mmCIF file of C-alpha atoms in Angstrom:
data_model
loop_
_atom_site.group_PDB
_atom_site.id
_atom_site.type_symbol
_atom_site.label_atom_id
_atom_site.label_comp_id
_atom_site.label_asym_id
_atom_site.label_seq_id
_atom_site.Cartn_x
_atom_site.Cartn_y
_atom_site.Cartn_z
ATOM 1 C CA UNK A 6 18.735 -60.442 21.140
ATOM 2 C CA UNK A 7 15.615 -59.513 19.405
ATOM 3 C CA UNK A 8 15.300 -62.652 17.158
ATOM 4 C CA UNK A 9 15.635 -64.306 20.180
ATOM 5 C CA UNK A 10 12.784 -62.515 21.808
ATOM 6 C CA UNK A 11 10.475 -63.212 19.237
ATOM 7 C CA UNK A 12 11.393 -67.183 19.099
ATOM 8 C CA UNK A 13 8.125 -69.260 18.384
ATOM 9 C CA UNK A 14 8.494 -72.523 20.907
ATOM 10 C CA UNK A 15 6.568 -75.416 19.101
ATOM 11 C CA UNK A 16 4.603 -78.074 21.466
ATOM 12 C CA UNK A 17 4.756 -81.120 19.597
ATOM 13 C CA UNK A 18 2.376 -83.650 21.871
ATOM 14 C CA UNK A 19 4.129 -86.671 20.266
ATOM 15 C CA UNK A 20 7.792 -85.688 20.987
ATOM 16 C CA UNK A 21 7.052 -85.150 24.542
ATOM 17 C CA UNK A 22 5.581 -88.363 24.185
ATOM 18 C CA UNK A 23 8.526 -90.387 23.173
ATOM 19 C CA UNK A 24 10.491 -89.096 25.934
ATOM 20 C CA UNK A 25 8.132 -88.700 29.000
ATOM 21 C CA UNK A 26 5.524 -91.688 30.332
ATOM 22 C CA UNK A 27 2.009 -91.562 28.853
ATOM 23 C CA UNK A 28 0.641 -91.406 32.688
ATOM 24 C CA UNK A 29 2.060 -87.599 32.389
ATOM 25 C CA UNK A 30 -0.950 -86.643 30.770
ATOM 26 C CA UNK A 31 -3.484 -88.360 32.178
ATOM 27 C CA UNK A 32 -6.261 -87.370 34.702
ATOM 28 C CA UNK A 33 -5.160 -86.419 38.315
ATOM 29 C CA UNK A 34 -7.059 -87.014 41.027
ATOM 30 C CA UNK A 35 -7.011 -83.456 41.220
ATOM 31 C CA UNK A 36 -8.495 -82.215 38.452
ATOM 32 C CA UNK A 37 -6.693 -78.410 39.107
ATOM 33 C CA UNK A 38 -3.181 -79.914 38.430
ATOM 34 C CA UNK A 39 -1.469 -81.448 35.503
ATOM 35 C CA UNK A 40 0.712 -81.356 32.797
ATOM 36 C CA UNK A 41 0.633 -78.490 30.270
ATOM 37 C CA UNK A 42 -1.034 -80.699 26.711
ATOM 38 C CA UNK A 43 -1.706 -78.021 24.264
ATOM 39 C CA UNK A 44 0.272 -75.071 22.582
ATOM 40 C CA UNK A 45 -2.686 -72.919 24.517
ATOM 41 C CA UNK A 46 -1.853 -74.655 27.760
ATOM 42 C CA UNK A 47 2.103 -73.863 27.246
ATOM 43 C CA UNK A 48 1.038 -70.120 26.068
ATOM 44 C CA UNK A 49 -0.944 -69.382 29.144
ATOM 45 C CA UNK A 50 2.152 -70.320 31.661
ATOM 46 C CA UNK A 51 4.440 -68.816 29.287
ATOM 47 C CA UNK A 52 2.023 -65.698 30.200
ATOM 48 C CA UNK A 53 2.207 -66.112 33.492
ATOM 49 C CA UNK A 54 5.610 -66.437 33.821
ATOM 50 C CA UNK A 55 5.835 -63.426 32.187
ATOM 51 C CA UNK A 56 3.790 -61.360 34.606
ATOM 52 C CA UNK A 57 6.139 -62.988 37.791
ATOM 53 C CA UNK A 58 9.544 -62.926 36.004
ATOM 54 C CA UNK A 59 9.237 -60.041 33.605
ATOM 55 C CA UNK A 60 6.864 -57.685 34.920
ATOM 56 C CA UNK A 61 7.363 -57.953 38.530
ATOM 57 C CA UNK A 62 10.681 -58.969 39.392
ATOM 58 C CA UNK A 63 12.116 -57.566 36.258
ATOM 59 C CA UNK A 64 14.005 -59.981 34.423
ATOM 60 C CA UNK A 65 15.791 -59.906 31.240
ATOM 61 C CA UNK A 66 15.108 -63.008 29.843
ATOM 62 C CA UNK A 67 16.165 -62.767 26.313
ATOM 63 C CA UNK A 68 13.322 -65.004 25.511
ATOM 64 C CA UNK A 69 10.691 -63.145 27.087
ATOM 65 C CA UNK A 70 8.061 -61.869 24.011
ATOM 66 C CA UNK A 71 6.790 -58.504 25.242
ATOM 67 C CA UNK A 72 4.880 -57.814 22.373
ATOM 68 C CA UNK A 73 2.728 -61.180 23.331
ATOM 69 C CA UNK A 74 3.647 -60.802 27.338
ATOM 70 C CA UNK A 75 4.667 -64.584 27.120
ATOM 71 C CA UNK A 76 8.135 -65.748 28.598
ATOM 72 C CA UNK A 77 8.700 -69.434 26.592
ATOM 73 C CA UNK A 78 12.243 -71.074 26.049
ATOM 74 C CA UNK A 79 13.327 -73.523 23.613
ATOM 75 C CA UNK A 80 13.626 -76.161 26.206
ATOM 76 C CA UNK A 81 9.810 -76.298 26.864
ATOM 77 C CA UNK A 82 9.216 -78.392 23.929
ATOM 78 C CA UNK A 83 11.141 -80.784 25.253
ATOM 79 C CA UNK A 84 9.691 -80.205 28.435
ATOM 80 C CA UNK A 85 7.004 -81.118 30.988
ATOM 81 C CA UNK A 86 5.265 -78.247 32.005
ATOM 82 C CA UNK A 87 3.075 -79.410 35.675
ATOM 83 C CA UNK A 88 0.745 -76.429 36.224
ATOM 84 C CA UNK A 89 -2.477 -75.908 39.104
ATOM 85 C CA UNK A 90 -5.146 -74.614 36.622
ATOM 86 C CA UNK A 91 -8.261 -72.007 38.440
ATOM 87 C CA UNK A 92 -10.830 -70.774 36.005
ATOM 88 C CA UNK A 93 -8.908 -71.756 32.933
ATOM 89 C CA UNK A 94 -6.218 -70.147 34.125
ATOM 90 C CA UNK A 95 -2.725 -71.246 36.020
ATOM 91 C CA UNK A 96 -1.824 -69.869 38.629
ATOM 92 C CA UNK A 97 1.354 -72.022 39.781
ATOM 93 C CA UNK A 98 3.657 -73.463 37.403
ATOM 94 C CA UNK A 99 7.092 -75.860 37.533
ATOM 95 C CA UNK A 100 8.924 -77.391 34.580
ATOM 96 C CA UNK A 101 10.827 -80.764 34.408
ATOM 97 C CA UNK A 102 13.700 -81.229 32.247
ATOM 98 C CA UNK A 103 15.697 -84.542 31.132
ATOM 99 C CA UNK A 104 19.448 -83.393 32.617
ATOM 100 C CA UNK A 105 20.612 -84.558 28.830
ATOM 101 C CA UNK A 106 18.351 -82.132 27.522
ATOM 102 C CA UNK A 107 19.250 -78.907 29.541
ATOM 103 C CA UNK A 108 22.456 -79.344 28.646
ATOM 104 C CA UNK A 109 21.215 -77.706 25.217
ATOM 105 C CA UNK A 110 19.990 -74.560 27.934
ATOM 106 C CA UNK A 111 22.096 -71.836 28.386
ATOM 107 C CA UNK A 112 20.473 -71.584 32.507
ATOM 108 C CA UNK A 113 20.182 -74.770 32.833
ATOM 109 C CA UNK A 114 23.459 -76.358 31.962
ATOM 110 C CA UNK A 115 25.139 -74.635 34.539
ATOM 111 C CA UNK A 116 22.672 -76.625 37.457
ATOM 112 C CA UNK A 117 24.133 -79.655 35.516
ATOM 113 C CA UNK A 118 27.444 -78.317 35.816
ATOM 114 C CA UNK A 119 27.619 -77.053 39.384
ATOM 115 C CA UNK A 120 25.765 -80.232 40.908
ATOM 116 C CA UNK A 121 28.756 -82.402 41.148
ATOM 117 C CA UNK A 122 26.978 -85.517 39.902
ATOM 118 C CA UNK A 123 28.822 -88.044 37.411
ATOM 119 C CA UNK A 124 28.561 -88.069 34.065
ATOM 120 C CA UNK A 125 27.025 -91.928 34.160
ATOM 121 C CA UNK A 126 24.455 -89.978 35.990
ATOM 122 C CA UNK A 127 23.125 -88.037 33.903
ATOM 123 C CA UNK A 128 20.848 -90.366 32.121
ATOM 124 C CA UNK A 129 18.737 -90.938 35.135
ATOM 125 C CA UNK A 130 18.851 -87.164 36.479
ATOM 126 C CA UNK A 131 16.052 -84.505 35.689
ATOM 127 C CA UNK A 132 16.227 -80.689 36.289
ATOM 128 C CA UNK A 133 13.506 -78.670 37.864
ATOM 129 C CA UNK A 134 13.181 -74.975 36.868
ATOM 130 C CA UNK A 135 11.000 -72.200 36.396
ATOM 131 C CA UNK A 136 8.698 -72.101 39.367
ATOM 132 C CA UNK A 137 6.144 -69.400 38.890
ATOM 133 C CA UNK A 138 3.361 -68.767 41.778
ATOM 134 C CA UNK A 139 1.076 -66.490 41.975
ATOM 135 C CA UNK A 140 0.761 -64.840 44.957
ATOM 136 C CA UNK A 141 -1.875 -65.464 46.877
ATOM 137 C CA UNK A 142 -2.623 -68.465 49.181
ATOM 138 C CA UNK A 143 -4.674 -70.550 47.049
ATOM 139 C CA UNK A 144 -2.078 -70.827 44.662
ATOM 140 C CA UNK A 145 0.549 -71.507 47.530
ATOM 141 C CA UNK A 146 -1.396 -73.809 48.954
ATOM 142 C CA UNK A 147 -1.235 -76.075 46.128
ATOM 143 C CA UNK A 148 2.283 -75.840 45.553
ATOM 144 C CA UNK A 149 2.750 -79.661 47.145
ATOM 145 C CA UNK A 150 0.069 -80.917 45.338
ATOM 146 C CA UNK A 151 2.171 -80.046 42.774
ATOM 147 C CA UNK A 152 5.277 -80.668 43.895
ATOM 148 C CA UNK A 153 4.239 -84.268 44.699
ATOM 149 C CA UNK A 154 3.018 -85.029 40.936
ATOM 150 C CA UNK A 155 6.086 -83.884 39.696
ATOM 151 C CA UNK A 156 8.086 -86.133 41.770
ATOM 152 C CA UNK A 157 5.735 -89.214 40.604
ATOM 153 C CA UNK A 158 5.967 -88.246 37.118
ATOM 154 C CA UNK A 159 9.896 -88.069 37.625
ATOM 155 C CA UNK A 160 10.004 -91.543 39.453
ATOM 156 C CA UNK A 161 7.819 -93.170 36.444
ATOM 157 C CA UNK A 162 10.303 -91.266 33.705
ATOM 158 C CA UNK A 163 13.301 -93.389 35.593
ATOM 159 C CA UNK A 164 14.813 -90.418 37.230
ATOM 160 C CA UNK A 165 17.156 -90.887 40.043
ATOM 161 C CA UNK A 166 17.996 -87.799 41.035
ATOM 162 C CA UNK A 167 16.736 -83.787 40.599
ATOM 163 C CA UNK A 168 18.504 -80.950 40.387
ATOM 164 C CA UNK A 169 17.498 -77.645 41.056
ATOM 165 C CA UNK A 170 18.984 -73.801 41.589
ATOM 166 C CA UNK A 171 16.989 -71.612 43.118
ATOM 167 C CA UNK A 172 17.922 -68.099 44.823
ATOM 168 C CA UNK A 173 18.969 -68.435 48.676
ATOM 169 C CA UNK A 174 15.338 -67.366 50.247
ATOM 170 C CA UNK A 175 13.822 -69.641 47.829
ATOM 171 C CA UNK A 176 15.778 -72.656 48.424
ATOM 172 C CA UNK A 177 14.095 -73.547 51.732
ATOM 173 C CA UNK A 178 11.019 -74.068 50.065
ATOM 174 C CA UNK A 179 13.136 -77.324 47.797
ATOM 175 C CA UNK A 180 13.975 -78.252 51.268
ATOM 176 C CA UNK A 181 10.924 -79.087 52.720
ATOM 177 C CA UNK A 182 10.640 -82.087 50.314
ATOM 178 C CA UNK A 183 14.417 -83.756 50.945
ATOM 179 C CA UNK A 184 16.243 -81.204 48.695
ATOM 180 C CA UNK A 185 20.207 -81.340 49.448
ATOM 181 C CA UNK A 186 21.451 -77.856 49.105
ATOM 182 C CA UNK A 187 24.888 -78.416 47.883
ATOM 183 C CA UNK A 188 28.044 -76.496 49.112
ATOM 184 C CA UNK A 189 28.332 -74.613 45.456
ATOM 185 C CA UNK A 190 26.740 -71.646 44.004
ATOM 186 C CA UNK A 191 26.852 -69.869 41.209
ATOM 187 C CA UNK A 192 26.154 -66.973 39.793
ATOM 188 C CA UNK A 193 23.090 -66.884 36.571
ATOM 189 C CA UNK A 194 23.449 -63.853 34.194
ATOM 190 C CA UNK A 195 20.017 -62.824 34.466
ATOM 191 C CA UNK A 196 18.530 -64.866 37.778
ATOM 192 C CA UNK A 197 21.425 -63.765 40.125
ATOM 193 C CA UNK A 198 22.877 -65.646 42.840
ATOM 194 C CA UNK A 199 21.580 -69.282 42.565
ATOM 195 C CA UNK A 200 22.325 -72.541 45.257
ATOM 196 C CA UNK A 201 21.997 -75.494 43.791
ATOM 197 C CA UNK A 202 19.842 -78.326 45.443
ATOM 198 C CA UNK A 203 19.865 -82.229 44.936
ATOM 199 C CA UNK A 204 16.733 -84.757 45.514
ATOM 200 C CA UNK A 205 17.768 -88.391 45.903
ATOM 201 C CA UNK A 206 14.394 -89.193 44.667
ATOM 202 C CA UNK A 207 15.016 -93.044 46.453
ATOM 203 C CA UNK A 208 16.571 -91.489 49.885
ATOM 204 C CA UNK A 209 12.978 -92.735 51.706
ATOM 205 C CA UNK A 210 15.286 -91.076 55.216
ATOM 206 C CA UNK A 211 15.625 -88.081 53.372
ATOM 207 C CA UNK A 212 12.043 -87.730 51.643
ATOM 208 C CA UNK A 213 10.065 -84.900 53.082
ATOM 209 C CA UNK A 214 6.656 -83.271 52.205
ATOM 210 C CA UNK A 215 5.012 -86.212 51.088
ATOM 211 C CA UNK A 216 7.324 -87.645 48.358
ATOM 212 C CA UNK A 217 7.761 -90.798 50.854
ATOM 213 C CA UNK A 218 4.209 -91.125 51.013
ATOM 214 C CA UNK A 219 4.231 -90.772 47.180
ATOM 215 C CA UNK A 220 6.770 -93.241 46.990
ATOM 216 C CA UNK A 221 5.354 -95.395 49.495
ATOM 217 C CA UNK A 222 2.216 -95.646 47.270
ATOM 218 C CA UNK A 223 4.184 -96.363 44.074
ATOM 219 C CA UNK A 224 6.014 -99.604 45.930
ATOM 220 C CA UNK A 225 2.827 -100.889 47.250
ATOM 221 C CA UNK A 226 1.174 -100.899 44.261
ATOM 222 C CA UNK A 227 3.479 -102.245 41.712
ATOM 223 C CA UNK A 228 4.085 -98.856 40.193
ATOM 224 C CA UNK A 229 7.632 -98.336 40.256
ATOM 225 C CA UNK A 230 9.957 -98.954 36.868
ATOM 226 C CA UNK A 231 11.471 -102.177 37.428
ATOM 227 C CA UNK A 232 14.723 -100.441 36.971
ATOM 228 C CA UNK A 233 14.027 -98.496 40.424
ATOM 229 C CA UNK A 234 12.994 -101.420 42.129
ATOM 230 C CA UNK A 235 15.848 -103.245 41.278
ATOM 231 C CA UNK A 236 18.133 -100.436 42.171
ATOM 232 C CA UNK A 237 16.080 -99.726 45.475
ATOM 233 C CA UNK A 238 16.936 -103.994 45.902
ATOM 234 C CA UNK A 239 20.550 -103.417 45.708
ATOM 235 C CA UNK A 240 20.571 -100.208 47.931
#
């Protein structure tokens, strides 16, 4: 358990590269939110996460680094890592994770496992995970500013669907954007209880919270893989 605390998670800009689009990184017309592009970026939300998982809500996260207050897995090198930056500083946080990929998590294989999708789906599934706010209202306010990046970024990296657990009073939050809460559950070692959600990221009856509007922008302007608009054709 200790070696496992004290785990050093490498960002390695390149690798994320190869496996996410470029646009990922690039400006936003927000300037507060983005994509985590630096080990110092990744440390700072692995603090934060820290001070909402660890020190407040008391988690046991065997990768949690107390001696460094930083809460990092494994999986966030392979990871994007969206954050709403104030003062140099985030203060709301939300990871996306190819569903091949968290397979190799010991959380999140068991969204993969509990959210009833085929295996042929995989390839074109992402998981979402490790929400961290801070609470106070300018960080909540930006939570769909944030949410809706993520769900462009996940459109552009040829996702299909998203996956996410989250505890029952946090799940209506997924919900406001077209999340599916599935008739499973399951129960995490350290997070507790969890439902698991689904977002049929093409669903444009079931998009809420300004993913259709999101999505709606993509199809006017051309912006959509041509594997999604071809699968949107045959719909």
């Amino acid at each position: 358990m200790a070696a496992a605390a004290m785990m050093r998670v490498s960002f390695d800009l390149g690798l994320l590269l190869d496996r996410w689009p470029r646009s990922a990184f690039a400006s936003h017309r927000f300037p507060a939110i983005g994509c985590a592009s630096s080990s110092d970026e990744l440390n700072k939300i692995g603090r934060l996460r820290y001070d909402l998982f660890i020190e407040r809500d008391g988690k046991a996260y065997s990768g949690a680094n107390h001696r460094q207050r930083s809460f990092l897995e494994l999986i966030d090198g392979h990871s994007l890592n969206f954050q709403v930056v104030h003062h140099g500083e985030p203060i709301a946080a939300v990871r996306l994770t190819r569903a091949k990929d968290a397979l190799a998590d010991e959380h999140l294989v068991r969204i993969v496992e509990h959210a009833g999708l085929n295996h042929s789906d995989l390839r074109q599934t992402v998981v979402n995970s490790r929400l961290a706010v801070r609470p106070d209202t300018r960080a909540r306010l930006q939570i769909p500013l944030l949410f809706r990046h993520m769900y462009r970024i996940g459109v552009l990296s040829g996702a299909a669907y998203c996956l996410v657990a989250a505890r029952p009073d946090v799940g209506p939050l997924f919900e406001k954007f077209g999340f599916k809460k599935r008739s499973v559950s399951y129960v995490d070692p350290v997070g507790g209880l969890m439902e698991v959600h689904v977002l049929d990221v093409f669903d444009k009856a079931a998009l809420l919270g300004g993913f259709d509007d999101v999505l709606a922008e993509m199809e006017s302007s051309g912006e959509l893989p041509l594997a999604a608009v071809t699968e949107n054709a045959n719909a």
